[in-house]
Coordinates of C-alpha atoms in Angstrom, one line a residue:
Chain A
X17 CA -6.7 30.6 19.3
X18 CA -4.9 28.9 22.4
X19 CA -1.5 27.5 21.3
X20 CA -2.8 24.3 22.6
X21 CA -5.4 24.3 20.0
X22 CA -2.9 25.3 17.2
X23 CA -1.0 22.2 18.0
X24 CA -3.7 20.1 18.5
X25 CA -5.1 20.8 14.6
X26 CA -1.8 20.7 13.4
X27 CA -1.2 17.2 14.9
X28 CA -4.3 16.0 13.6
X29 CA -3.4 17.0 10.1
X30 CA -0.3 15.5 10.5
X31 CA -1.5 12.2 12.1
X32 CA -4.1 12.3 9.4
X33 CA -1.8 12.2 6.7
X34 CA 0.8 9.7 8.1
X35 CA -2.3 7.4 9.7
X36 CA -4.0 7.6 6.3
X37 CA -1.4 7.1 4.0
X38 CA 0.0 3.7 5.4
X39 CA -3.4 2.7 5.8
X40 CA -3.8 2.9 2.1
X41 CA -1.3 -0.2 1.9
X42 CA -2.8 -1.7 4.7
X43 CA -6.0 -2.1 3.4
X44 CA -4.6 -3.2 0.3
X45 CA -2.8 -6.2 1.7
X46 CA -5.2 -7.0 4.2
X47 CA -3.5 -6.4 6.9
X48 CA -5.9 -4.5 8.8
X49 CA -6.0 -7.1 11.4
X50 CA -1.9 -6.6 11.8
X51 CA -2.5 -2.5 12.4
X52 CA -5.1 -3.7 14.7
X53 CA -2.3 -6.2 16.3
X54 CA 0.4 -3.3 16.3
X55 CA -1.9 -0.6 17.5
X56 CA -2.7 -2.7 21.0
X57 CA 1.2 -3.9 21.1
X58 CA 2.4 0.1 20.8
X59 CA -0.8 0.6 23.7
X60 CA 1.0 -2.3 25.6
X61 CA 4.4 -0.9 25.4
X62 CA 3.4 2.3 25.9
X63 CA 1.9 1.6 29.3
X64 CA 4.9 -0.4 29.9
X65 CA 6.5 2.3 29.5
X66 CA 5.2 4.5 32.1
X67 CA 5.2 1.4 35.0
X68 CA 9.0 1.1 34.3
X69 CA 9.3 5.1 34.3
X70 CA 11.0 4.9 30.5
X71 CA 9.9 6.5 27.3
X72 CA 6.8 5.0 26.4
X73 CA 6.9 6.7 22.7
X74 CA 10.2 4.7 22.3
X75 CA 8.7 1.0 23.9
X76 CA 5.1 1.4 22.0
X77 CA 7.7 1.8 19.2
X78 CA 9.4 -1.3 20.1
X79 CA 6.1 -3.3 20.6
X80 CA 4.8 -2.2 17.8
X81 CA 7.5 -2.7 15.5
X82 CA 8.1 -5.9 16.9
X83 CA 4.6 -7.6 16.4
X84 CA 5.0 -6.7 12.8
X85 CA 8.5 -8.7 13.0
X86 CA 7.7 -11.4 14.9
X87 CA 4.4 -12.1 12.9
X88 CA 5.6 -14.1 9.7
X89 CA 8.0 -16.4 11.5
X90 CA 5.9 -17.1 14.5
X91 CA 2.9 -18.0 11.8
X92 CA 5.7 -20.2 9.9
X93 CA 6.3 -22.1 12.8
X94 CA 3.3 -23.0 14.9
X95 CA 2.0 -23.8 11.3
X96 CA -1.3 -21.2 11.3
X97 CA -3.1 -19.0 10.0
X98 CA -1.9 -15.5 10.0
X99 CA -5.0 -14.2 11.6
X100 CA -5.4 -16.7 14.1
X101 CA -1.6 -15.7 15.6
X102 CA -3.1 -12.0 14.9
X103 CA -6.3 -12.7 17.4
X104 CA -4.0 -14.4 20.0
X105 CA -1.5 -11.1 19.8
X106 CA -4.2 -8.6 20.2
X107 CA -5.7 -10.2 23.0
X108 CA -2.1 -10.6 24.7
X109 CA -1.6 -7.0 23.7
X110 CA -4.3 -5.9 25.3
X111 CA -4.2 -7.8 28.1
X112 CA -0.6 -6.7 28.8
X113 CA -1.8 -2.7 28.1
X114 CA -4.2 -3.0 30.7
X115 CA -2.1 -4.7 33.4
X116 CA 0.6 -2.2 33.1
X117 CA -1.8 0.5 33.6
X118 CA -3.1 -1.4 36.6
X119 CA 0.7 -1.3 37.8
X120 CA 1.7 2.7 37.0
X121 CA 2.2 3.6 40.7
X122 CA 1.0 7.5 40.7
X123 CA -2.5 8.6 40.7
X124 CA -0.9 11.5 38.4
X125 CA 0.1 9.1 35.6
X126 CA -3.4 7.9 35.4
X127 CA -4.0 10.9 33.2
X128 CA -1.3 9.9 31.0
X129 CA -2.5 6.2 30.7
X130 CA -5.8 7.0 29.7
X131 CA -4.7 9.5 27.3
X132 CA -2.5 7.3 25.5
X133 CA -5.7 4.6 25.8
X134 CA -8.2 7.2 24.6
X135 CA -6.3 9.5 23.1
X136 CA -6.0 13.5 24.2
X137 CA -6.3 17.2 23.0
X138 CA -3.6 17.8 25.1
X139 CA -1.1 15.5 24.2
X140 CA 0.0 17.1 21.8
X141 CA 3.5 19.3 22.0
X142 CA 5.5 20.6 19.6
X143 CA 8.4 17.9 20.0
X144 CA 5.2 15.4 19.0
X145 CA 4.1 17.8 15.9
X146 CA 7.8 17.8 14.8
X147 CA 8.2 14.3 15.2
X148 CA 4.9 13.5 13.1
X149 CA 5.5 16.1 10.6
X150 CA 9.4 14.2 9.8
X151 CA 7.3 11.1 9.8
X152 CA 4.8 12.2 7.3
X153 CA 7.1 13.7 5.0
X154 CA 9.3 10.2 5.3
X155 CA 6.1 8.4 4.2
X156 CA 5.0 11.1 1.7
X157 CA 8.6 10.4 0.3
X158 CA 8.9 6.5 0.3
X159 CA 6.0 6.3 -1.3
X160 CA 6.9 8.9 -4.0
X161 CA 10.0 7.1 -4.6
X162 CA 8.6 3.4 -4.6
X163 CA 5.7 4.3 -5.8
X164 CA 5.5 1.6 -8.9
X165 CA 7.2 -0.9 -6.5
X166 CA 4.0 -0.3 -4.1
X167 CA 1.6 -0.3 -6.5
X168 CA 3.1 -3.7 -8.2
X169 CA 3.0 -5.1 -4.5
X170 CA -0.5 -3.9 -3.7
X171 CA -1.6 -5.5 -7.0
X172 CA 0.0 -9.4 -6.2
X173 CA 2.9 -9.9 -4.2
X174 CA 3.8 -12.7 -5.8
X175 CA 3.3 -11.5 -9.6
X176 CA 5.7 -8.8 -8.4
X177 CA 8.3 -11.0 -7.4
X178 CA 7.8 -13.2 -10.1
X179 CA 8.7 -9.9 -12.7
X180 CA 11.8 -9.3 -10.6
X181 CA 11.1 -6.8 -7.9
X182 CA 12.5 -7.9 -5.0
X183 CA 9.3 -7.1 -2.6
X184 CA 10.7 -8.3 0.9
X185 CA 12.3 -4.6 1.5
X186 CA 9.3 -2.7 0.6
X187 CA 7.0 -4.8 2.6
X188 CA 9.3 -4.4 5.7
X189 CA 9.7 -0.7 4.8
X190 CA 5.9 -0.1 5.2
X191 CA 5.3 -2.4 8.1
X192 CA 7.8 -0.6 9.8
X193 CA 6.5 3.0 8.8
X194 CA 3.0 1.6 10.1
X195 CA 4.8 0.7 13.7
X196 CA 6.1 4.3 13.6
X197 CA 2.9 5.9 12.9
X198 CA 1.2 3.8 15.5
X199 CA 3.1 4.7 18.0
X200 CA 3.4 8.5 17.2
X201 CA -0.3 8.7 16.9
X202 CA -1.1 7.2 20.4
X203 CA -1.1 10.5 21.7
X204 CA -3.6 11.9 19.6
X205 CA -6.1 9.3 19.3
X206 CA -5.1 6.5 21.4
X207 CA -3.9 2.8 21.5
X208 CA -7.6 1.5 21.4
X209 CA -8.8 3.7 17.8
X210 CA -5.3 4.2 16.1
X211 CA -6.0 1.5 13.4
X212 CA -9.4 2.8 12.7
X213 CA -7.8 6.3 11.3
X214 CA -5.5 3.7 9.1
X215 CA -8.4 1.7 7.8
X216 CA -11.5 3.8 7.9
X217 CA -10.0 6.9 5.6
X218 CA -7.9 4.3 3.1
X219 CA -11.2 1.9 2.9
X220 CA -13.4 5.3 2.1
X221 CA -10.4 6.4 -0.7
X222 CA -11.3 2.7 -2.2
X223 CA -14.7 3.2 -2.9
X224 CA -14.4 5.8 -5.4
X225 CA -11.3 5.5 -7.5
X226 CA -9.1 2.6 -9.7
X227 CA -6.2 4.8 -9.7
X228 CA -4.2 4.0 -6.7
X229 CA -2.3 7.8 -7.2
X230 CA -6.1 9.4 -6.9
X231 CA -6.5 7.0 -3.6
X232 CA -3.1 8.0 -1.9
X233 CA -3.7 11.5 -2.5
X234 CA -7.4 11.3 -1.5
X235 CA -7.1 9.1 1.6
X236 CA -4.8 11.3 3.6
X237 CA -7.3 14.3 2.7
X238 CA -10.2 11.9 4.4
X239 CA -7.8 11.7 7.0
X240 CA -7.1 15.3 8.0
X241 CA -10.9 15.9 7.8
X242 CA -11.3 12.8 10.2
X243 CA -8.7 14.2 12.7
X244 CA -9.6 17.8 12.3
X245 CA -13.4 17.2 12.6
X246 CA -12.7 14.1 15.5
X247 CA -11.1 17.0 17.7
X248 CA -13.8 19.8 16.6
X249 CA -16.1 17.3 18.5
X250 CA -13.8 16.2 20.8
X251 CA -13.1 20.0 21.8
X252 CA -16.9 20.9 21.6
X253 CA -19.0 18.3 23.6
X254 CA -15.4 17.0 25.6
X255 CA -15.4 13.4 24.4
X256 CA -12.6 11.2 24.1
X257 CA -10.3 12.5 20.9
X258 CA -9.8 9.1 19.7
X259 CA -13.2 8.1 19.6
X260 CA -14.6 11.1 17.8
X261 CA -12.0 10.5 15.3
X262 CA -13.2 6.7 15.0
X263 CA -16.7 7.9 15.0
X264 CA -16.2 10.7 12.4
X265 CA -14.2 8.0 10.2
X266 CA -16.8 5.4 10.3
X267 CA -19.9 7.4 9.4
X268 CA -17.4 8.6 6.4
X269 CA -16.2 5.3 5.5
X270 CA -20.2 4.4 5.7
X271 CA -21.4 7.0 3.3
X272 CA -18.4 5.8 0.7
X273 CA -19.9 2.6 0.8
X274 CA -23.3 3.9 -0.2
X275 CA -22.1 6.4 -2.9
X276 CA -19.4 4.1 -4.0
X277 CA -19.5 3.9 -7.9
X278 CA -17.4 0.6 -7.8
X279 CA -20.8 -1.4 -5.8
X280 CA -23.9 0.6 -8.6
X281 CA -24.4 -2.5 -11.3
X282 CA -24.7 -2.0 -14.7
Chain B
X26 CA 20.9 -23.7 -29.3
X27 CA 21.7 -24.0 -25.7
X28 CA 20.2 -25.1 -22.6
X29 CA 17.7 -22.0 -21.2
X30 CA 16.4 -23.9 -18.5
X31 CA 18.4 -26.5 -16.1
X32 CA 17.0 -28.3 -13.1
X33 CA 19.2 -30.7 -11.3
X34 CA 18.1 -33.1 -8.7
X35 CA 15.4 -30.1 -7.4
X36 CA 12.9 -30.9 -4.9
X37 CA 10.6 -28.5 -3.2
X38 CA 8.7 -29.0 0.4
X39 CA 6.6 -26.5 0.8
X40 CA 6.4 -24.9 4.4
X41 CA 5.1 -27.4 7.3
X42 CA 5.1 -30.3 5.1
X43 CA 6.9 -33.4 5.7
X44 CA 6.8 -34.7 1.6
X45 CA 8.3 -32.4 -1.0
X46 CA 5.6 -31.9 -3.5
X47 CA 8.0 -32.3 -6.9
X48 CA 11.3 -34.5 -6.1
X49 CA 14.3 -35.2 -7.7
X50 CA 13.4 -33.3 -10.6
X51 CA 16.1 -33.1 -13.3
X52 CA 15.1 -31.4 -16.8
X53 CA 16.6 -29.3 -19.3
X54 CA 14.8 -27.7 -21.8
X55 CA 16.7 -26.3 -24.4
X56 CA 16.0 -22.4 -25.9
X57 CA 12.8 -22.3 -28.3
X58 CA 11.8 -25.2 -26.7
X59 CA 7.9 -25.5 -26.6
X60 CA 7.4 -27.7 -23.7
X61 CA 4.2 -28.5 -21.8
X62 CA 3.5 -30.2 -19.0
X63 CA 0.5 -32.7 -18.1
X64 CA -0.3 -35.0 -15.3
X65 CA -3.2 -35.2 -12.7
X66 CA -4.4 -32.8 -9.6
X67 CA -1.8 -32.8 -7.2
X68 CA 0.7 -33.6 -9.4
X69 CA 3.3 -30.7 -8.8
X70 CA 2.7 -29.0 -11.6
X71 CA 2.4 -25.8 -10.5
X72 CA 4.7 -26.2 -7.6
X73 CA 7.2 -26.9 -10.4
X74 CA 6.8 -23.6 -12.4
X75 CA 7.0 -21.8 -9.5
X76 CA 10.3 -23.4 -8.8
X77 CA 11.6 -22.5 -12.2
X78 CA 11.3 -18.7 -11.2
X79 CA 12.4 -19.5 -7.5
X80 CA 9.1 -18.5 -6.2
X81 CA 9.2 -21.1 -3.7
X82 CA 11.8 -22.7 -2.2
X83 CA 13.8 -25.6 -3.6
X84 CA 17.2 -28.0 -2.9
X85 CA 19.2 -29.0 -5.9
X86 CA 20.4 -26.3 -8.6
X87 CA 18.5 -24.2 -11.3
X88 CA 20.0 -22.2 -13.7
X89 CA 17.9 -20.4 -16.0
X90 CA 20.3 -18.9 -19.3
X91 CA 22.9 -20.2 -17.4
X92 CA 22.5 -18.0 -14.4
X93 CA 22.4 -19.9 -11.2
X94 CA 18.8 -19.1 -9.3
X95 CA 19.9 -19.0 -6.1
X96 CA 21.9 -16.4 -6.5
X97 CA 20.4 -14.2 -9.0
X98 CA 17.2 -14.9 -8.5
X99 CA 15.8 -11.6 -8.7
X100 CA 17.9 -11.1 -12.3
X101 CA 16.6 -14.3 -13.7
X102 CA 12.7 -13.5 -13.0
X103 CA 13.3 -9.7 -15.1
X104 CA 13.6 -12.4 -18.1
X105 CA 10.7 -14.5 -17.0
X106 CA 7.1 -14.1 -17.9
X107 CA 4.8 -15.9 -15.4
X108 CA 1.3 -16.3 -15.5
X109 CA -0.6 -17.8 -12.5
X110 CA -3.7 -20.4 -12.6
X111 CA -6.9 -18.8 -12.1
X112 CA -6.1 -15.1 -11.1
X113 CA -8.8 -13.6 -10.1
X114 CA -9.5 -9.7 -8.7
X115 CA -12.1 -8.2 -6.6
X116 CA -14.2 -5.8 -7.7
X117 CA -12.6 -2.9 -5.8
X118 CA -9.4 -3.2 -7.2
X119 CA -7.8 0.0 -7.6
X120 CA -6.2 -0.5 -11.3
X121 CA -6.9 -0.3 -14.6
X122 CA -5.7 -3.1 -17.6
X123 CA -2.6 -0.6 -19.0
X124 CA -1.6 -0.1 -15.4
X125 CA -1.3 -3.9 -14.7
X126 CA 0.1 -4.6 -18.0
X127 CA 2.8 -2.1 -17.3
X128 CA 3.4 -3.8 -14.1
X129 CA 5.4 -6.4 -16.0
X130 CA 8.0 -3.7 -17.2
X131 CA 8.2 -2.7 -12.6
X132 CA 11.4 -5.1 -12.3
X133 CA 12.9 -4.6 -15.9
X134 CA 12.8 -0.8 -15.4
X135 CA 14.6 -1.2 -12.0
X136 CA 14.4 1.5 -8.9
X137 CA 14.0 5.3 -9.1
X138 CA 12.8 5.0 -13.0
X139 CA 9.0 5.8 -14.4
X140 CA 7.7 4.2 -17.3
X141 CA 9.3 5.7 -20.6
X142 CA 7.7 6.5 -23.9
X143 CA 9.4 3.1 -25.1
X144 CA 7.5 1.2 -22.3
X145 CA 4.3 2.7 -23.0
X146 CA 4.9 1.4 -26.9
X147 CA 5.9 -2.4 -25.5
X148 CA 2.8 -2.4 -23.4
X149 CA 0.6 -0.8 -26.4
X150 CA 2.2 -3.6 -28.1
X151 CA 1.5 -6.8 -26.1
X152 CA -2.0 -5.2 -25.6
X153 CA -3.2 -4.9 -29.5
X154 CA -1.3 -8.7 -30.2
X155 CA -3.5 -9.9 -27.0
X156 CA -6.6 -7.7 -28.4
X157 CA -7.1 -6.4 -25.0
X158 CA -6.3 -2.8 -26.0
X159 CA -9.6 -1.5 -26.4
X160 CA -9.9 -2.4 -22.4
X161 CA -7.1 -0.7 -21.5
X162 CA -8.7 2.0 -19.2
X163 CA -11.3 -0.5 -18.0
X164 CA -10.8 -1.9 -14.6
X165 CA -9.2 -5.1 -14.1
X166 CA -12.2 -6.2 -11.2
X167 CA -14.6 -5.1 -13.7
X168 CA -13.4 -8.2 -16.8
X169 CA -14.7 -11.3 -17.3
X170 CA -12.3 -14.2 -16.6
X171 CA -11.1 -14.9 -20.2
X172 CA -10.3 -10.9 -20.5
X173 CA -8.5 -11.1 -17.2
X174 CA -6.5 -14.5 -18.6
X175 CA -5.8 -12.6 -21.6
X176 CA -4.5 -9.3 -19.5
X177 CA -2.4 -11.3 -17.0
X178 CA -0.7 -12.9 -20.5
X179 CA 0.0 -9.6 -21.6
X180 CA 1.7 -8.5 -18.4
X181 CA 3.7 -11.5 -19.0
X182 CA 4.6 -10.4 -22.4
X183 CA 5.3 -6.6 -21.1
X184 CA 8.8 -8.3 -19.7
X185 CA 9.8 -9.6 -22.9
X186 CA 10.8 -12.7 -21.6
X187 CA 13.1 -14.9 -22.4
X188 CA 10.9 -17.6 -21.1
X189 CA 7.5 -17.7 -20.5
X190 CA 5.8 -20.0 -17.8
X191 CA 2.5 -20.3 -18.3
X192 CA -0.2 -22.2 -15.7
X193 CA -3.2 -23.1 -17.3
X194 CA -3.4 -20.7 -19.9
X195 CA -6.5 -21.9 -21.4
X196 CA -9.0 -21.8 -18.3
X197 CA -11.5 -19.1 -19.1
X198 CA -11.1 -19.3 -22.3
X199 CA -13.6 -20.2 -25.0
X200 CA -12.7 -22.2 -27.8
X201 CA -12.4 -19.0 -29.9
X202 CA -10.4 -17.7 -27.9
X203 CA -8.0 -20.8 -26.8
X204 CA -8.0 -21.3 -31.0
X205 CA -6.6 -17.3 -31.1
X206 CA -4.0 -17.9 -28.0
X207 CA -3.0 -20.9 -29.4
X208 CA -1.8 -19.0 -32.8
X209 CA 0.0 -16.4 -30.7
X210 CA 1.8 -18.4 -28.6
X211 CA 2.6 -20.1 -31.6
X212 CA 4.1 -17.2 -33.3
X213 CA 5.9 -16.1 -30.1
X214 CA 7.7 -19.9 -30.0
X215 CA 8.4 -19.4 -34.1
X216 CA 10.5 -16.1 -32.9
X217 CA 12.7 -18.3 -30.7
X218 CA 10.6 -17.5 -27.2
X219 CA 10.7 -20.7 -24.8
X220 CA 7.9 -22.3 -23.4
X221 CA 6.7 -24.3 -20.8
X222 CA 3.6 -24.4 -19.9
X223 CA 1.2 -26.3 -17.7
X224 CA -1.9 -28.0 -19.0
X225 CA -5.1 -30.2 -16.9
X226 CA -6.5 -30.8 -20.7
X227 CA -3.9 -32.8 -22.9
X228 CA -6.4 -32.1 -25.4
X229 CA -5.6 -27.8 -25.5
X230 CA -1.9 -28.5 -26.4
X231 CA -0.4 -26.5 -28.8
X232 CA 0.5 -28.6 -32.5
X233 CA 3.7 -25.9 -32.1
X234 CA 4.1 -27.5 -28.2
X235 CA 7.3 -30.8 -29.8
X236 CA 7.8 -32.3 -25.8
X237 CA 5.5 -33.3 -23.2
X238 CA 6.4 -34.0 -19.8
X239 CA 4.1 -36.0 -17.3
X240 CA 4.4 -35.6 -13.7
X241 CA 2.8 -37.7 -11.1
X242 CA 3.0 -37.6 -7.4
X243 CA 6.1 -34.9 -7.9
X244 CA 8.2 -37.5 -10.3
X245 CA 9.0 -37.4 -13.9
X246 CA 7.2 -39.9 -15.4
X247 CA 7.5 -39.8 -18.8
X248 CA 9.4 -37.0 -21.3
X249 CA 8.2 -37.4 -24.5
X250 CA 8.2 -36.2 -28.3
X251 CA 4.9 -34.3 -28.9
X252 CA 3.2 -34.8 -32.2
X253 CA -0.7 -33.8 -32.8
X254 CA -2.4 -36.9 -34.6
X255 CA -4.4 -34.7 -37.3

């Protein structure tokens, strides 16, 4: 097996586990409309990044991390609805993305835009792998530590404030783990598909289980066999990474719905 | 006795609104205090329970056991049970009655601690005097409203509060079961437990409830003895 290959799995596993497990919060909360937001912002800054001939792993970081901060107030202000701000973001987001890839000046960065639009085998290194594999065992970590703060969150916010847990930190903590992953993902799968590998695997985990430790331990296994099986497909019949991933994590999410024990009456 | 809960010229706007919704609210309500409060939609009724615990937003000063809300906030509401109007759960929600009755005890325990075999007995506890311990591995999406009223009273219990704030306590109930919660929260105020609660029906209060506190349009407008003509 090519050492391209053996980096590619492992980075799948890896962004499987780290996409998955935030996602399990995510989905939660219902905030699968601010991954969505964050996941065209790290896109955006990403591509930025290349035009201006700077990291782009460091500005999709930026962009993403700052949609998730710049969310409440900006919601507080103009007086709307959280979603409605979301819709205008993403379009921005996107917008932006696609200029700046309009602007990158060589027809040798092209390759690099797309991947981080589509996603790549090959962008994977092992600097990347490392990265993702101190990411995942941050998040594996948080959430072992917090883990009856999260639950208490995902259950009502404001019944766990009301009994005394001070949730501001820990909701900060995991949008800002969810910005990380986002952007260390984009190589992978891509700026367009990165939420679906937060949502799909999480939403699938839901289906089954009323135990959230079943669901966080299930949900990154979903996701590793979303990533792993994404770039099978991806490596067999040379599609886009990031869409075989989204594919392979629909038609799973799909069949959860339809076995789901929690939607059989009676 | 001695005063448990202090509000002192407390008004609360909440976010984007020109008019606070309760204003100029001064109240004390002494420890063991059975308290419930009345008035019409709109009122501020909730807004001002969820001022007591500092949930939202407020001017003027709170103290609850004579610790100052603004400041410790976050120690005030580990002595506060709270039960919202009308919770209601999907039916995908990932837990399970003990689980959410626990959930009380998150903010007690504090950070970097697990549930201990003492919890577990509190929670059995406030589970059997609620009678929902024969649903406690059922999911919470999966109860009927009154079971869920009755869970979300025993999470309120599981902090062994020094005050309990109760919103509608009686919606979802049927009369059996408001005639049962009435006897328990009776028993709780007996055993020195403060209450104040929030009612649409003056009809469901309590014979233990002794004051009664109208609001309208966010004001104080009457704070009165409470006796139950038999």
């Amino acid at each position: 097996m090519s050492d391209l290959l053996v980096l590619a799995i492992l980075g799948a596993v890896l962004t499987g586990i780290s996409c998955s497990l935030v996602g399990s919060f995510v989905v939660r909360m219902n905030l699968s409309s601010l991954g969505f937001a964050m996941s065209h912002a790290a896109f955006a800054g990403a591509a930025l990044g290349l035009v201006l001939s700077l990291d782009p792993l460091g500005l999709a970081i930026v962009f993403s991390i700052g949609v998730a901060v710049l969310l409440g107030p900006l919601a507080e202000k103009a007086n709307l609805p959280t979603n409605v701000i979301l819709g205008v973001i993403f379009s921005l987001m996107i917008s932006l993305g696609l200029i700046f890839i309009n602007l990158i000046p060589q027809t040798a960065m092209s390759s690099v835009a797309l991947s981080i639009l589509w996603g790549s085998i090959l962008g994977m290194t092992v600097t990347s792998v490392l990265r993702l594999l101190v990411l995942s065992v941050a998040i594996v970590l948080v959430y072992w530590l917090f883990f009856k703060e999260f639950q208490a969150i995902m259950f009502s916010r404001k019944l766990a404030e009301a009994s005394g847990i001070n949730t501001r930190p820990f909701y900060y903590l995991i949008l800002f783990l969810t910005g990380i992953t986002v952007a260390f993902s984009l190589k992978l799968v891509g700026g367009l598909l990165v939420f679906a590998l937060m949502v799909n695997p999480a939403s699938s985990a839901y289906q089954f289980f009323y135990d959230m430790k079943k669901i966080t331990i299930v949900s990154p296994l979903i996701g590793i066999l979303c990533c792993v099986s994404g770039i099978t497909i991806s490596f067999l019949v040379d599609l886009p990474v990031g869409s075989s991933i989204a594919v392979v994590s629909s038609a799973i999410f799909a069949v959860a719905v339809i076995l789901s024990p929690k939607r059989k009456r009676g | 006795m001695f005063p448990m809960v202090e509000l002192k010229d407390v008004s609360t706007v909440y976010e984007g609104e020109k008019f606070p919704s309760i204003r100029n609210i001064t109240l004390t309500i002494q420890q063991g205090e059975f308290v419930t409060i009345v008035g019409p939609n709109g009122a501020g009724k909730t807004t001002l329970l969820e001022t007591v615990n500092g949930l939202l937003p407020s001017d003027g000063s709170i103290a609850v056991n004579n610790k100052n809300l603004k400041t410790d906030g976050t120690l005030i509401r580990k002595g506060i049970g709270y039960v919202p109007q009308e919770f209601a759960c999907d039916s995908l929600t990932p837990f399970i009655v003990e689980d959410v009755v626990m959930m009380g005890r998150y903010g007690k325990m504090g950070l970097l601690r697990s549930p201990t075999k003492e919890d577990w007995t509190i929670v059995q506890g406030v589970m059997s005097f609620l009678s929902v311990d024969t649903l406690k591995h059922t999911p919470v999406g999966k109860l009927s409203g009154g079971q869920l009223q009755k869970v979300m009273i025993a999470r309120a219990l599981a902090v062994e509060p020094e005050v309990l704030l109760l919103d509608e306590p009686f919606s979802n109930l049927d009369m059996k079961s408001r005639s049962e919660l009435t006897e328990k929260l009776t028993a709780l105020n007996k055993k020195g437990l403060t209450i104040l609660m929030v009612i649409h029906d003056r009809a469901s209060i309590p014979s233990a409830c002794k004051r009664i506190i109208t609001l309208e349009q966010g004001e104080i407008v009457s704070d009165k003895k409470f006796k139950v003509i038999q």
